[in-house]
CSV table of C-alpha atoms in Angstrom, one decimal:
chain,number,residue,atom,x,y,z
A,1202,MET,CA,-22.8,14.1,-8.1
A,1203,GLU,CA,-20.3,17.2,-8.3
A,1204,ASN,CA,-16.4,16.6,-8.1
A,1205,THR,CA,-15.2,19.7,-7.0
A,1206,ILE,CA,-12.0,18.4,-5.1
A,1207,ALA,CA,-9.4,16.9,-6.5
A,1208,LEU,CA,-7.8,13.8,-5.2
A,1209,PHE,CA,-4.6,13.0,-3.8
A,1210,ASP,CA,-4.2,8.9,-3.6
A,1211,PHE,CA,-1.8,7.6,-1.2
A,1212,HIS,CA,-2.3,3.7,-2.4
A,1213,CYS,CA,-1.8,3.5,-6.0
A,1214,HIS,CA,0.2,0.6,-6.7
A,1215,ILE,CA,2.7,0.3,-9.8
A,1216,MET,CA,2.3,-3.4,-10.3
A,1217,GLU,CA,1.0,-6.1,-9.1
A,1218,SER,CA,3.7,-8.2,-6.9
A,1219,TYR,CA,4.4,-12.0,-7.9
A,1220,THR,CA,5.0,-12.9,-4.3
A,1221,LEU,CA,2.1,-11.6,-3.4
A,1222,TYR,CA,-0.4,-12.8,-5.8
A,1223,GLY,CA,1.5,-15.9,-7.4
A,1224,ASP,CA,1.9,-16.6,-11.3
A,1225,ALA,CA,-1.6,-16.6,-11.3
A,1226,LEU,CA,-2.9,-13.2,-11.7
A,1227,PHE,CA,0.6,-11.7,-12.1
A,1228,ARG,CA,1.4,-9.4,-14.8
A,1229,GLU,CA,4.9,-9.3,-15.8
A,1230,PRO,CA,6.6,-6.1,-15.2
A,1231,GLY,CA,7.5,-3.5,-18.1
A,1232,LEU,CA,7.6,0.2,-18.6
A,1233,GLU,CA,3.6,0.2,-19.3
A,1234,ASN,CA,3.4,-0.2,-15.6
A,1235,ALA,CA,4.0,3.1,-15.0
A,1236,HIS,CA,2.5,4.8,-18.6
A,1237,GLN,CA,-0.5,3.8,-16.6
A,1238,LEU,CA,0.5,5.4,-13.7
A,1239,THR,CA,0.9,8.6,-15.6
A,1240,ALA,CA,-2.6,7.5,-17.2
A,1241,TYR,CA,-4.1,8.3,-14.2
A,1242,LEU,CA,-3.6,11.3,-13.9
A,1243,GLU,CA,-3.7,12.6,-17.4
A,1244,ASN,CA,-7.6,11.2,-17.6
A,1245,GLY,CA,-8.0,13.5,-14.0
A,1246,MET,CA,-8.5,10.3,-12.1
A,1247,ALA,CA,-5.5,11.9,-9.7
A,1248,GLU,CA,-4.0,15.3,-9.1
A,1249,LYS,CA,-1.2,13.2,-7.4
A,1250,LEU,CA,-0.5,9.7,-6.1
A,1251,ALA,CA,1.7,7.9,-4.0
A,1252,VAL,CA,2.9,4.3,-5.5
A,1253,PRO,CA,4.0,1.9,-3.1
A,1254,ALA,CA,6.6,-0.8,-4.8
A,1255,ILE,CA,6.7,-4.1,-3.1
A,1256,THR,CA,9.8,-5.3,-3.4
A,1257,LEU,CA,10.0,-8.5,-1.6
A,1258,TYR,CA,12.2,-11.8,-2.3
A,1259,THR,CA,11.1,-12.9,-5.4
A,1260,VAL,CA,13.0,-11.7,-8.8
A,1261,PRO,CA,10.0,-10.4,-11.1
A,1262,ASP,CA,9.1,-8.1,-8.1
A,1263,LEU,CA,13.0,-6.9,-8.2
A,1264,PRO,CA,11.7,-3.7,-10.6
A,1265,CYS,CA,9.0,-2.2,-8.5
A,1266,ASN,CA,11.2,0.3,-7.2
A,1267,PRO,CA,13.0,1.3,-10.3
A,1268,LEU,CA,9.8,1.8,-11.7
A,1269,ALA,CA,8.1,4.0,-9.6
A,1270,LEU,CA,11.5,6.3,-9.6
A,1271,TYR,CA,10.7,6.2,-13.3
A,1272,ALA,CA,6.9,6.9,-12.8
A,1273,LYS,CA,8.1,10.1,-10.9
A,1274,LEU,CA,10.2,10.9,-14.0
A,1275,ARG,CA,7.2,10.9,-16.1
A,1276,ALA,CA,5.0,13.0,-14.1
A,1277,PRO,CA,7.3,15.5,-12.3
A,1278,GLY,CA,5.8,17.1,-8.7
A,1279,ARG,CA,3.0,14.4,-9.2
A,1280,ILE,CA,4.4,11.3,-8.2
A,1281,TYR,CA,5.9,10.2,-4.5
A,1282,ALA,CA,7.2,6.7,-4.3
A,1283,LEU,CA,7.2,5.0,-1.2
A,1284,ALA,CA,10.2,1.9,-1.2
A,1285,GLY,CA,9.4,-1.6,-0.5
A,1286,LEU,CA,12.5,-3.2,1.1
A,1287,ARG,CA,14.2,-6.0,-0.1
A,1288,ARG,CA,14.6,-8.8,1.8
A,1289,GLY,CA,16.0,-12.2,1.9
A,1290,LEU,CA,14.5,-15.7,3.3
A,1291,THR,CA,17.4,-16.1,5.6
A,1292,ARG,CA,19.0,-14.2,8.6
A,1293,GLU,CA,22.3,-13.6,7.3
A,1294,ASP,CA,20.3,-11.9,4.2
A,1295,ASN,CA,18.4,-9.4,6.2
A,1296,ALA,CA,21.3,-7.8,7.3
A,1297,GLY,CA,21.8,-3.6,7.0
A,1298,MET,CA,18.2,-3.1,6.1
A,1299,ALA,CA,18.6,0.8,7.6
A,1300,ALA,CA,21.7,1.1,5.3
A,1301,GLN,CA,19.7,-0.2,2.3
A,1302,ALA,CA,16.4,2.0,3.4
A,1303,ARG,CA,19.1,5.4,3.4
A,1304,ASP,CA,20.6,3.9,0.0
A,1305,LEU,CA,16.3,4.6,-1.2
A,1306,ILE,CA,15.9,7.4,0.1
A,1307,ALA,CA,19.4,9.2,-1.7
A,1308,ALA,CA,17.9,7.6,-4.7
A,1309,GLY,CA,14.6,9.6,-4.5
A,1310,PHE,CA,12.1,8.0,-2.2
A,1311,ASP,CA,10.0,9.6,-0.5
A,1312,GLY,CA,9.1,7.2,2.1
A,1313,PHE,CA,8.1,3.3,2.7
A,1314,LYS,CA,5.9,0.4,1.9
A,1315,LEU,CA,6.1,-2.3,4.2
A,1316,ILE,CA,3.8,-5.9,3.8
A,1317,CYS,CA,3.0,-7.9,6.3
A,1318,LYS,CA,0.2,-10.1,4.5
A,1319,PRO,CA,0.0,-13.2,6.2
A,1320,ASN,CA,0.8,-15.6,3.0
A,1321,VAL,CA,4.0,-13.7,3.3
A,1322,ARG,CA,5.1,-15.6,5.9
A,1323,ARG,CA,5.0,-18.8,4.3
A,1324,SER,CA,8.0,-17.5,3.0
A,1325,PHE,CA,9.5,-14.8,5.1
A,1326,ARG,CA,9.4,-16.8,8.3
A,1327,PHE,CA,10.3,-13.5,10.4
A,1328,ALA,CA,7.7,-11.7,12.4
A,1329,ILE,CA,7.5,-7.8,12.1
A,1330,ASN,CA,8.7,-7.4,15.4
A,1331,ASP,CA,12.0,-9.1,14.8
A,1332,PRO,CA,15.1,-7.8,15.8
A,1333,LEU,CA,16.1,-7.7,12.2
A,1334,PHE,CA,13.8,-4.6,11.3
A,1335,ASP,CA,14.8,-2.5,14.9
A,1336,GLU,CA,17.5,-0.6,13.0
A,1337,PHE,CA,15.1,0.3,11.0
A,1338,TYR,CA,12.2,1.3,12.6
A,1339,ALA,CA,14.5,3.2,14.8
A,1340,GLU,CA,16.0,5.2,11.9
A,1341,ALA,CA,12.4,5.6,10.7
A,1342,GLU,CA,11.1,7.4,13.5
A,1343,LYS,CA,14.5,9.5,14.2
A,1344,ARG,CA,14.2,10.7,10.6
A,1345,SER,CA,10.6,10.9,9.8
A,1346,TRP,CA,10.4,8.5,6.8
A,1347,PRO,CA,6.8,7.9,6.2
A,1348,ILE,CA,5.6,4.3,5.9
A,1349,LEU,CA,2.7,2.7,4.3
A,1350,PHE,CA,2.1,-0.8,6.3
A,1351,HIS,CA,-0.1,-3.6,5.5
A,1352,VAL,CA,-0.7,-5.5,8.9
A,1353,GLY,CA,-2.8,-8.5,8.0
A,1354,ASP,CA,-6.1,-9.3,6.4
A,1355,PRO,CA,-9.6,-9.3,6.4
A,1356,PRO,CA,-10.3,-11.9,9.9
A,1357,SER,CA,-12.5,-13.7,7.7
A,1358,PHE,CA,-10.0,-15.1,5.9
A,1359,TRP,CA,-8.7,-17.2,9.1
A,1360,GLN,CA,-12.3,-18.5,8.9
A,1361,LYS,CA,-13.7,-21.2,6.5
A,1362,ASP,CA,-17.2,-20.2,6.3
A,1363,THR,CA,-16.9,-16.8,5.6
A,1364,VAL,CA,-13.8,-16.5,3.6
A,1365,PRO,CA,-14.8,-15.3,0.3
A,1366,PRO,CA,-14.0,-17.8,-2.9
A,1367,TRP,CA,-12.1,-15.1,-4.3
A,1368,ALA,CA,-9.6,-14.9,-1.5
A,1369,VAL,CA,-9.1,-18.9,-1.3
A,1370,ARG,CA,-8.0,-18.4,-5.4
A,1371,ASN,CA,-5.4,-16.2,-4.3
A,1372,GLY,CA,-3.9,-18.1,-1.2
A,1373,TRP,CA,-5.9,-15.7,1.1
A,1374,TYR,CA,-7.6,-18.5,3.0
A,1375,TYR,CA,-5.4,-18.8,6.2
A,1376,GLY,CA,-7.4,-21.0,9.0
A,1377,ASP,CA,-5.7,-24.5,8.3
A,1378,ASP,CA,-2.4,-23.2,7.6
A,1379,ALA,CA,0.0,-23.7,10.1
A,1380,ASP,CA,3.0,-21.4,8.8
A,1381,ILE,CA,0.4,-18.3,9.0
A,1382,PRO,CA,0.0,-16.5,12.7
A,1383,SER,CA,-3.1,-16.0,14.0
A,1384,TYR,CA,-5.4,-12.8,13.2
A,1385,ARG,CA,-4.8,-11.7,17.0
A,1386,THR,CA,-1.0,-12.8,16.7
A,1387,LEU,CA,-0.3,-10.4,13.7
A,1388,TYR,CA,-1.5,-7.7,15.9
A,1389,GLU,CA,0.0,-8.5,18.7
A,1390,GLU,CA,3.6,-8.1,16.7
A,1391,THR,CA,2.6,-5.2,15.4
A,1392,PHE,CA,1.5,-3.0,19.0
A,1393,ASP,CA,4.6,-4.6,19.9
A,1394,VAL,CA,6.3,-2.1,17.2
A,1395,LEU,CA,4.5,1.2,18.4
A,1396,ARG,CA,5.1,0.2,22.2
A,1397,ARG,CA,8.7,0.3,20.7
A,1398,TYR,CA,8.6,3.1,18.5
A,1399,PRO,CA,5.5,5.2,19.7
A,1400,THR,CA,6.0,8.0,17.1
A,1401,LEU,CA,7.0,6.0,13.9
A,1402,PRO,CA,4.8,8.0,10.9
A,1403,VAL,CA,3.1,4.7,10.1
A,1404,THR,CA,0.1,4.7,8.0
A,1405,PHE,CA,-2.3,1.6,8.4
A,1406,ALA,CA,-3.6,0.1,4.8
A,1407,HIS,CA,-6.9,-0.7,4.3
A,1408,PHE,CA,-8.1,0.8,7.4
A,1409,PHE,CA,-5.9,-1.6,9.5
A,1410,PHE,CA,-8.8,-4.1,9.1
A,1411,MET,CA,-10.8,-2.6,11.9
A,1412,ALA,CA,-14.0,-1.3,10.5
A,1413,ASP,CA,-15.5,-3.7,12.5
A,1414,LYS,CA,-14.0,-2.7,16.2
A,1415,LEU,CA,-14.6,1.5,15.4
A,1416,ASP,CA,-14.5,1.3,19.4
A,1417,GLN,CA,-11.4,0.7,19.8
A,1418,VAL,CA,-10.1,3.2,17.3
A,1419,PRO,CA,-9.9,6.8,19.1
A,1420,ALA,CA,-7.5,4.8,22.0
A,1421,LEU,CA,-5.1,3.2,19.7
A,1422,LEU,CA,-5.0,6.9,17.5
A,1423,GLU,CA,-4.6,9.0,20.8
A,1424,SER,CA,-2.1,6.6,22.2
A,1425,TYR,CA,0.0,6.7,19.0
A,1426,PRO,CA,0.1,10.1,17.8
A,1427,ARG,CA,1.8,9.7,14.2
A,1428,VAL,CA,-0.5,6.5,13.2
A,1429,CYS,CA,-3.2,7.0,10.8
A,1430,PHE,CA,-4.9,4.9,8.5
A,1431,ASP,CA,-6.1,4.3,4.7
A,1432,VAL,CA,-9.5,3.8,3.3
A,1433,THR,CA,-7.9,1.3,0.7
A,1434,PRO,CA,-10.5,-1.3,-0.2
A,1435,GLY,CA,-10.6,-3.5,1.6
A,1436,THR,CA,-13.7,-3.5,0.9
A,1437,GLU,CA,-15.0,-5.5,3.8
A,1438,MET,CA,-14.7,-1.7,5.3
A,1439,TYR,CA,-17.3,0.0,3.5
A,1440,ALA,CA,-19.9,-2.5,4.7
A,1441,ALA,CA,-18.5,-1.7,8.4
A,1442,PHE,CA,-18.8,1.6,7.9
A,1443,SER,CA,-22.4,1.0,6.4
A,1444,GLU,CA,-23.4,-1.0,9.4
A,1445,GLN,CA,-22.0,1.8,12.3
A,1446,ARG,CA,-22.8,4.6,10.1
A,1447,ASP,CA,-23.5,7.7,12.9
A,1448,GLN,CA,-20.1,5.9,14.7
A,1449,ALA,CA,-18.5,5.9,11.1
A,1450,ARG,CA,-19.4,9.9,10.6
A,1451,GLU,CA,-18.3,10.8,14.6
A,1452,LEU,CA,-14.9,9.1,14.0
A,1453,PHE,CA,-14.1,11.1,11.0
A,1454,ALA,CA,-15.1,14.6,12.2
A,1455,ALA,CA,-13.4,14.0,15.2
A,1456,TYR,CA,-10.2,12.4,13.8
A,1457,GLY,CA,-10.2,14.0,10.4
A,1458,ASP,CA,-6.1,14.5,10.1
A,1459,ARG,CA,-5.7,10.8,10.5
A,1460,PHE,CA,-7.5,9.3,7.2
A,1461,LEU,CA,-6.5,9.1,4.2
A,1462,PHE,CA,-8.0,8.2,0.3
A,1463,GLY,CA,-6.0,5.5,-1.3
A,1464,THR,CA,-7.5,3.2,-4.2
A,1465,ASP,CA,-5.3,0.1,-4.6
A,1466,ASN,CA,-5.3,0.6,-8.2
A,1467,THR,CA,-2.4,-0.7,-10.4
A,1468,GLY,CA,-0.9,-0.2,-13.4
A,1469,CYS,CA,-0.8,-3.3,-15.8
A,1470,ARG,CA,0.6,-4.2,-19.2
A,1471,GLY,CA,-1.2,-5.3,-22.3
A,1472,PRO,CA,-4.9,-6.6,-22.8
A,1473,ALA,CA,-5.7,-5.8,-19.2
A,1474,ARG,CA,-4.8,-2.5,-19.1
A,1475,LYS,CA,-7.8,-0.8,-20.9
A,1476,ASP,CA,-10.5,-3.1,-18.6
A,1477,ASN,CA,-8.0,-1.8,-15.8
A,1478,LEU,CA,-8.3,1.7,-16.6
A,1479,ARG,CA,-11.8,1.8,-16.8
A,1480,THR,CA,-12.2,-0.6,-13.4
A,1481,SER,CA,-10.2,2.2,-11.5
A,1482,ARG,CA,-12.3,4.9,-12.2
A,1483,GLU,CA,-15.4,3.1,-11.4
A,1484,ASN,CA,-14.1,2.4,-8.3
A,1485,ILE,CA,-13.3,6.1,-7.5
A,1486,ALA,CA,-16.9,6.9,-8.6
A,1487,LEU,CA,-17.7,4.6,-5.8
A,1488,MET,CA,-15.6,5.0,-3.2
A,1489,ARG,CA,-16.3,9.4,-3.9
A,1490,ARG,CA,-20.1,8.7,-4.0
A,1491,PHE,CA,-19.7,7.1,-0.5
A,1492,PHE,CA,-17.7,9.4,1.0
A,1493,GLU,CA,-19.6,12.5,0.2
A,1494,THR,CA,-22.9,11.6,-0.4
A,1495,ASP,CA,-25.7,10.3,2.0
A,1496,ASP,CA,-27.1,7.9,-1.2
A,1497,THR,CA,-28.0,3.8,-0.3
A,1498,PHE,CA,-26.8,2.3,-3.2
A,1499,ASP,CA,-24.7,-1.1,-4.2
A,1500,GLY,CA,-20.8,-1.3,-4.6
A,1501,PHE,CA,-18.3,-4.1,-3.4
A,1502,ASP,CA,-21.2,-6.1,-3.4
A,1503,TYR,CA,-22.8,-4.7,-0.8
A,1504,ARG,CA,-25.6,-2.8,0.3
A,1505,LEU,CA,-23.8,0.2,1.1
A,1506,HIS,CA,-25.1,4.0,2.8
A,1507,GLY,CA,-22.8,6.6,1.9
A,1508,LEU,CA,-21.3,8.6,5.3
A,1509,ALA,CA,-21.9,12.0,3.7
A,1510,LEU,CA,-18.8,13.7,5.1
A,1511,ASP,CA,-18.6,17.5,5.7
A,1512,LYS,CA,-16.7,19.2,2.9
A,1513,GLU,CA,-13.8,20.1,5.8
A,1514,ILE,CA,-13.7,16.6,6.6
A,1515,LEU,CA,-13.6,15.5,2.8
A,1516,TYR,CA,-10.2,17.8,2.3
A,1517,LYS,CA,-8.7,16.3,4.8
A,1518,LEU,CA,-9.4,12.9,3.8
A,1519,TYR,CA,-9.0,13.4,0.0
A,1520,GLN,CA,-5.5,16.0,0.3
A,1521,GLN,CA,-4.0,17.7,3.7
A,1522,ASN,CA,-3.4,14.6,5.2
A,1523,PHE,CA,-1.5,13.4,2.5
A,1524,LEU,CA,0.6,16.7,1.9
A,1525,ARG,CA,1.0,16.6,5.5
A,1526,ILE,CA,2.5,13.4,5.8
A,1527,LEU,CA,4.6,13.2,2.4
A,1528,GLY,CA,5.3,16.9,1.5
A,1529,LYS,CA,4.4,19.2,-0.9
A,1530,GLU,CA,6.1,18.4,-3.7
A,1531,PRO,CA,7.9,14.7,-3.9
A,1532,ALA,CA,11.7,14.4,-3.2
A,1533,PRO,CA,13.7,14.5,-7.1
A,1534,VAL,CA,15.2,11.3,-8.9
A,1535,GLN,CA,19.0,11.2,-8.6
A,1536,ARG,CA,19.6,9.8,-10.9
A,1537,PRO,CA,23.2,8.0,-10.3
A,1538,GLN,CA,21.4,6.3,-7.5
A,1539,ALA,CA,18.4,5.4,-9.1
A,1540,ALA,CA,20.6,4.2,-12.2
A,1541,ALA,CA,23.3,2.2,-8.9
A,1542,LEU,CA,19.7,0.7,-7.9
A,1543,CYS,CA,19.2,-0.9,-11.5
A,1544,GLU,CA,22.3,-2.4,-11.6
A,1545,ALA,CA,22.6,-3.7,-8.1
A,1546,TYR,CA,19.1,-5.9,-8.0
A,1547,ARG,CA,20.4,-6.9,-11.7
A,1548,ASN,CA,23.2,-8.8,-9.6
A,1549,LEU,CA,20.6,-10.7,-7.6
A,1550,ILE,CA,19.8,-12.1,-10.0
A,1551,ALA,CA,21.5,-15.9,-11.2
A,1552,GLY,CA,20.0,-16.3,-14.2
A,1553,GLY,CA,17.7,-19.2,-13.6
A,1554,GLU,CA,15.0,-18.0,-12.1
A,1555,PRO,CA,11.5,-17.8,-13.6
A,1556,PHE,CA,11.3,-14.7,-15.5
A,1557,ALA,CA,15.3,-13.9,-14.8
A,1558,GLU,CA,15.6,-12.9,-18.1
A,1559,SER,CA,12.8,-10.4,-18.8
A,1560,THR,CA,13.2,-9.0,-15.6
A,1561,ILE,CA,17.1,-8.5,-16.6
A,1562,ARG,CA,16.2,-6.5,-20.0
A,1563,LEU,CA,14.0,-4.7,-17.9
A,1564,LEU,CA,16.7,-3.5,-15.3
A,1565,ASP,CA,19.1,-2.8,-18.2
A,1566,GLU,CA,16.4,-1.0,-19.7
A,1567,LEU,CA,15.7,1.4,-16.5
A,1568,ARG,CA,19.4,1.5,-16.0
A,1569,HIS,CA,19.9,2.8,-19.2
A,1570,MET,CA,17.2,6.0,-19.2
A,1571,PHE,CA,18.2,7.3,-15.5
A,1572,GLU,CA,21.9,7.2,-17.0
A,1573,ASN,CA,20.6,9.2,-20.1
C-alpha cells in the first residue's frame, strides 16, 4: 500500500493521564514526553499533530498543558495544542472556567480537550451539563473555540459479561459502581449541552462510541452542524465498521467533512519510549490499511474488512477537516503567559502529594525555558 496522503493527527496525547489510568500505567511526566511527539513528526508518522492535554485535578497531570506548549515550540507550525481545563473537586473550586479558558487561549492554545470518561466521575462529581460549565460552553460557542470531547466509553464497559479484561485492569468496568452514571445518562447529559449550545464546535472522540449505531449518526450530524467525530481507536469501532461495511462507506461518503483521523498515540519516557514508537507506527499502518484498502485482515484483535474510501474522502479525513477546524497554522506560543501558567500550577501544589517534588521540578524547568 502506497501512502500518498500525509496524515494530520487530531488526537495525539502528550502523556498518559494519572487521573485516568492510575499509577499502574502512569508514566511520570518529563520533557521526553514532548520529545517523543516531535519524534513522530521527524520519523514521518504525521505531518501535523493536535495534542490534547488532560489537566484535571491530580498533581502529576499539572504539567500536561505546559508540556503541550513546549512541544509546539519544538516543532513550529506543526503542532496544535488543545488545553485541558483544570478542575476542582468542589463547586467553589470550579468557579471561573471561562476566565481560565481565556488565559489558556492567550498562552497559545488552539482549543480544548474535555474529558468525561466515566471513571473521572468517581472523583469529579459534576455532570458535563452542570451549570458550572455553562459560562465556558457559551464562550466557546461564541468564540468558535474547537473542543475535542471524550464522552463515555464502549457500552461493553457497563456489562460484566462483555467488558474486556484490560478495561477491568484499568478500572473501566462500571456496571456495579454506583458512583458511575449509566451509558444512557452520559449521553442524555451530552445532548442537553448540545440542545442548549447547538453551534458548539465539538469533535467527539472515538466516534462518540456510536460505531454500532450508524443509523443514528446522520440525524445527529444534521441537527448540530458543527459536531464532528474522530476515528481514534476505540478499537471496537473498526469491528463495527467492518460488520456494517456498506453503511459505513455510505456514511463517510455522505458526511466526509465531519470525520477526523486520530491515533491516541502518547508521548512516553524511559524504556517504554522505543516500544511505544514502534507500536504507534504499527497502529497508523493498520488504520491506513483499513481506510484505504479493501483488504480483509486481523487488527485490534478483530477480523477487519477495509473500507477502501475514495481518495477525496481520505483527503478530508486525513487533512482537510483538521485544517478547517484548527486553522492552517497553529497559534503562536506566548512565552510570558506560558511561564505564568507554569507558576500558577506550581502554586497549586501543597508539597505532600504524590509526585509533588518531581512535578514542581518539571514545572520550574518549563517556566525557565519559556522565560528564556
